[in-house]
Coordinates of C-alpha atoms and ligand atoms in Angstrom, one line a residue:
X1407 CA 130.4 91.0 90.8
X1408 CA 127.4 92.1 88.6
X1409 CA 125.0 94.5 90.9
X1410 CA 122.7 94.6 88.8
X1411 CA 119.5 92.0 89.6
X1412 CA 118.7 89.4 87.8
X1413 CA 115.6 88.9 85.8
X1414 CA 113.6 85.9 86.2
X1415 CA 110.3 84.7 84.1
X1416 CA 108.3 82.7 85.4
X1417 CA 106.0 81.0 83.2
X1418 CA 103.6 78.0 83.0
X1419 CA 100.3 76.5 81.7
X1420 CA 97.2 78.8 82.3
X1421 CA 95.8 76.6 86.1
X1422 CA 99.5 75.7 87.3
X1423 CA 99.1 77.8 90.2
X1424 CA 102.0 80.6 89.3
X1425 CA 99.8 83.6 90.1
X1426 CA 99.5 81.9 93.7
X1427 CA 103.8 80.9 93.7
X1428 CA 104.2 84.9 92.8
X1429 CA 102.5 86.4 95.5
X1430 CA 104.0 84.1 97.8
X1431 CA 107.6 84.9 97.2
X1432 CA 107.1 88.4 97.5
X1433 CA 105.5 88.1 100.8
X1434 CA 108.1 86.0 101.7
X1435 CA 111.5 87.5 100.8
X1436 CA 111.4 91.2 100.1
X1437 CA 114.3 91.1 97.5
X1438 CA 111.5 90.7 94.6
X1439 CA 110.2 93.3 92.3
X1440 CA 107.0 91.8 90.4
X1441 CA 106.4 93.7 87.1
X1442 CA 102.9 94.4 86.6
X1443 CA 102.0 93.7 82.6
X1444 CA 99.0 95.0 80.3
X1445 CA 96.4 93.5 78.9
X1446 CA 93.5 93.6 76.5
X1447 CA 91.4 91.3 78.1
X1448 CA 88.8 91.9 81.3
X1449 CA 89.2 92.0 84.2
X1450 CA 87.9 89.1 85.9
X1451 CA 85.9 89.5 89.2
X1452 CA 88.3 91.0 92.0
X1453 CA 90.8 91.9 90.0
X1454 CA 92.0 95.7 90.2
X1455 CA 93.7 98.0 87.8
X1456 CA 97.2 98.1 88.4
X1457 CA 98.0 95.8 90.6
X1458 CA 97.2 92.0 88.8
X1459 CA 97.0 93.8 85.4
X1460 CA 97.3 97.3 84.2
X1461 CA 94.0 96.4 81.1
X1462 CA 94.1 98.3 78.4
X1463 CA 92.2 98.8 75.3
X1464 CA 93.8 97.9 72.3
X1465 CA 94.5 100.6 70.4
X1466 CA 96.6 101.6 73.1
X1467 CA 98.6 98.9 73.8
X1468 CA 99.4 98.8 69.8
X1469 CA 100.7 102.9 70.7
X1470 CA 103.0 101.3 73.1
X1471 CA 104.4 98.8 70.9
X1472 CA 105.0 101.4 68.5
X1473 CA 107.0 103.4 71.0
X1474 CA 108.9 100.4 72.1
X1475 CA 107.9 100.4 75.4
X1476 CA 107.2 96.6 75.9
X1477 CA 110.6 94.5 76.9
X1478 CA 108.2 91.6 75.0
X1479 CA 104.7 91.1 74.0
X1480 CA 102.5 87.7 73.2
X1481 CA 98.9 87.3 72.0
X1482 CA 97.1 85.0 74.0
X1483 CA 94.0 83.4 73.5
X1484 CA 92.5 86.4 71.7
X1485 CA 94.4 89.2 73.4
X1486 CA 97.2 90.9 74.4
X1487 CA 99.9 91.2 77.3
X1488 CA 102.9 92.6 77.8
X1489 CA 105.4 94.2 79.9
X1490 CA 106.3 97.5 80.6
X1491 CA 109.8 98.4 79.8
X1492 CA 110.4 101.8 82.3
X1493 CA 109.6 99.7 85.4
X1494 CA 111.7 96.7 84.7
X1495 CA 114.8 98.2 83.5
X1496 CA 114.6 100.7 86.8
X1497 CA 114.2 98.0 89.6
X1498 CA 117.0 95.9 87.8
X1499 CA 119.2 98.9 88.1
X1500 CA 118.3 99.1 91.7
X1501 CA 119.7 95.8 92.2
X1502 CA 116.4 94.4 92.6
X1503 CA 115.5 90.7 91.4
X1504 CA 112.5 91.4 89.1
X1505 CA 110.0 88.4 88.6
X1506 CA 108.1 88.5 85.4
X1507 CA 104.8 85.9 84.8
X1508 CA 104.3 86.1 81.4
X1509 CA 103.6 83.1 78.7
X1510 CA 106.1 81.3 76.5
X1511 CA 106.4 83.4 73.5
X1512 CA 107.1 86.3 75.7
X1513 CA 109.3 84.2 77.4
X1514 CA 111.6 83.3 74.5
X1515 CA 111.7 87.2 73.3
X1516 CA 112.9 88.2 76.7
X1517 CA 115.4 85.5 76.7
X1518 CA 116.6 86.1 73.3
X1519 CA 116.6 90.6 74.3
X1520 CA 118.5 89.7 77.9
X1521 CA 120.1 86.0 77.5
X1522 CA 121.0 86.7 81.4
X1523 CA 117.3 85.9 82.5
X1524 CA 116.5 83.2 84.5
X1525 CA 113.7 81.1 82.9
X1526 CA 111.7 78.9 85.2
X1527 CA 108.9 76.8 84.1
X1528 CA 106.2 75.5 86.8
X1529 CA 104.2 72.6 86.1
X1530 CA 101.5 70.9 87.8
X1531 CA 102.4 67.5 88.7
X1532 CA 100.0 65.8 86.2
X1533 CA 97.0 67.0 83.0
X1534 CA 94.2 65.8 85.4
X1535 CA 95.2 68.3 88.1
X1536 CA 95.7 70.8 86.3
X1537 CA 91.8 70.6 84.7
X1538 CA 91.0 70.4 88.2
X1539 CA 93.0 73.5 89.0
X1540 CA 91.7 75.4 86.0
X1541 CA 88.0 74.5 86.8
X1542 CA 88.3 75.2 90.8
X1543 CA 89.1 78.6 90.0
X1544 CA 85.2 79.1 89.1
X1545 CA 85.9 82.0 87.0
X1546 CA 86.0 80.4 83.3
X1547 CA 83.5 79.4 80.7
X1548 CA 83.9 75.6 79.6
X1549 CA 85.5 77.2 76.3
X1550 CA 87.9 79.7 77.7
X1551 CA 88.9 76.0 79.8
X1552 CA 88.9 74.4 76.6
X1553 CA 91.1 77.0 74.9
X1554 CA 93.2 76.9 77.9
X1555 CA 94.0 72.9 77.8
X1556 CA 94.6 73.6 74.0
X1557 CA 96.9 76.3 74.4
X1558 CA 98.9 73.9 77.1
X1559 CA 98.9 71.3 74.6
X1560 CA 100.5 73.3 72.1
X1561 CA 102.8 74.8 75.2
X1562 CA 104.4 71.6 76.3
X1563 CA 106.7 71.9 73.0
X1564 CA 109.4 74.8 74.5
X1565 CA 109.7 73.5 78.0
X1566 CA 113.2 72.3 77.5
X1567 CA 114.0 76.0 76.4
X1568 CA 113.6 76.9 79.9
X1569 CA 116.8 76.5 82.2
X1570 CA 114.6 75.1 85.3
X1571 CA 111.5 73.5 85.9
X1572 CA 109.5 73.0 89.3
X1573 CA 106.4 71.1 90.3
X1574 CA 103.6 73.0 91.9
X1575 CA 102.7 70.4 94.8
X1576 CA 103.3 72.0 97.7
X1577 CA 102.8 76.0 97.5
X1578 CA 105.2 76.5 100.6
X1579 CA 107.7 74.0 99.2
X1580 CA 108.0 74.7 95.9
X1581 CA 108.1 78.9 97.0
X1582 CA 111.8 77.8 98.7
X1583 CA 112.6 76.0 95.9
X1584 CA 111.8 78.8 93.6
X1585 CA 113.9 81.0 95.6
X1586 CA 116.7 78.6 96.1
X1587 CA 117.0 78.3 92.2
X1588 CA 117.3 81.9 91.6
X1589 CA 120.4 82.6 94.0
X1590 CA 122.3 79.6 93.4
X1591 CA 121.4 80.9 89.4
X1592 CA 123.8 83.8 90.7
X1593 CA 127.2 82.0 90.6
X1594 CA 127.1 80.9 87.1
X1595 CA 130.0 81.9 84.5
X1596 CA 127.6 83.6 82.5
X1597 CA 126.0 85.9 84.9
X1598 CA 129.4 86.8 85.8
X1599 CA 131.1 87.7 82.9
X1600 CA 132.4 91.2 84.3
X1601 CA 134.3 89.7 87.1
X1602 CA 135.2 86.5 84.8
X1603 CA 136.7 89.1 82.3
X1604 CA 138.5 91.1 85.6
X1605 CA 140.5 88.5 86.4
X1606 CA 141.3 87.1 83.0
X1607 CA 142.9 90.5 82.6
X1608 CA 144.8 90.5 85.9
X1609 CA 146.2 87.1 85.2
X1610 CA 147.1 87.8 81.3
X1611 CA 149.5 90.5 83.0
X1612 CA 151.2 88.0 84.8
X1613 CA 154.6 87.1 83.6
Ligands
5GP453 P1 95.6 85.3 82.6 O1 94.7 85.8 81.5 O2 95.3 83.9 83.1 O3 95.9 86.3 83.7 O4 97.0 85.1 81.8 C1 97.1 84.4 80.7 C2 98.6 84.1 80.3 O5 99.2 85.3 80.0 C3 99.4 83.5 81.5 O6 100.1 82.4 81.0 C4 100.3 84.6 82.0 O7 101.5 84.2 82.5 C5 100.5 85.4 80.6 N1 100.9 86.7 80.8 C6 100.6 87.6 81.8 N2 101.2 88.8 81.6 C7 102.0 88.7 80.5 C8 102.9 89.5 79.8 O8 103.1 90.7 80.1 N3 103.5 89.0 78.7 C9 103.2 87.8 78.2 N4 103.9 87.3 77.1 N5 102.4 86.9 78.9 C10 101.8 87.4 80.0

């Protein structure tokens, strides 16, 4: 078997509810390492620095691509964000599952890096709640909504790259799911390919 974890994005339009699903599951089930990403953008009211965001200024977070120490990195309305490599590639040689929340394009490059990641898409279960969801929060100016329902309209395109997709009805519902999809996401060929190779080896000897 691979002992390795497994590496799981989660990703879905800006409102869906994903920060909420995140913090969920690892309250839930303590087999979850949740990477903390940069940003260039503010903090918004509550938020502290390093634990929903480490934020960063840009010039630094340009050093850091330079040094390759972002797994993937995605502008997004107007700024940055991206993941710190150190942390990821340690917990996942703990054997521990690490959850990424990042955007699409992120998505794809850590996908394309590590074809082994799980990606799961959450959507809302229709446009109109997701407005609603996006305009509850009380946080956002009418353009950074505006920007945000644009960006999910130019979004929808890639969501048949992702390998699962679940509907964020019910929090506590669609938390098991989430869960459910990752370890069944265990047994397939492809994230087994050291034990598949094992006993291809073992059988070729047989006479
Ligand atoms: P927000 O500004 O609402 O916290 O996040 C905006 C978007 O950036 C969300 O879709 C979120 O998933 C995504 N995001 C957060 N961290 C990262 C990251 O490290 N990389 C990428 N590519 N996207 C991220």
């Amino acid at each position: 078997m691979n002992h390795k974890g497994l590496l799981v994005v989660i990703s879905g339009f800006s409102g869906t509810g994903k920060g909420t699903l995140v913090k969920e599951i690892m309250k839930k089930y303590n087999n979850y390492s949740l990477s903390i990403s940069m940003t260039t953008r503010q903090p918004r009211p509550g938020e502290v620095d390093g634990r929903e965001y480490f934020f960063t200024t840009d010039e630094e977070f340009e050093k850091l691509i330079k040094e390759d120490g972002l797994i993937e990195h995605a502008g997004y309305c107007g700024h940055y964000y991206g993941t710190p490599r150190k942390f990821v590639e340690a917990e996942l040689e703990k054997g521990k599952d690490v959850i990424l929340e990042i955007e699409m394009q992120g998505a794809l490059q850590v996908k394309k890096k590590f074809p082994e990641t799980l990606l799961l898409f959450v959507t809302p279960p229709s446009v109109e709640e997701l407005e609603k969801r996006l305009r509850g929060r009380g946080t956002e100016t009418e353009e950074v909504i505006h920007q945000r329902m644009m960006r999910a309209k130019e979004e929808q395109e890639y969501i048949d790259k992702y390998d699962m997709l679940v509907i964020n009805d019910d929090l506590d519902k669609c938390v098991t799911e989430m869960h459910d999809i990752i370890n069944a996401s265990r047994f397939t060929p492809d994230r087994n390919k050291k034990l598949i190779s094992d006993i291809r080896a073992q059988l070729s000897e047989l006479k």
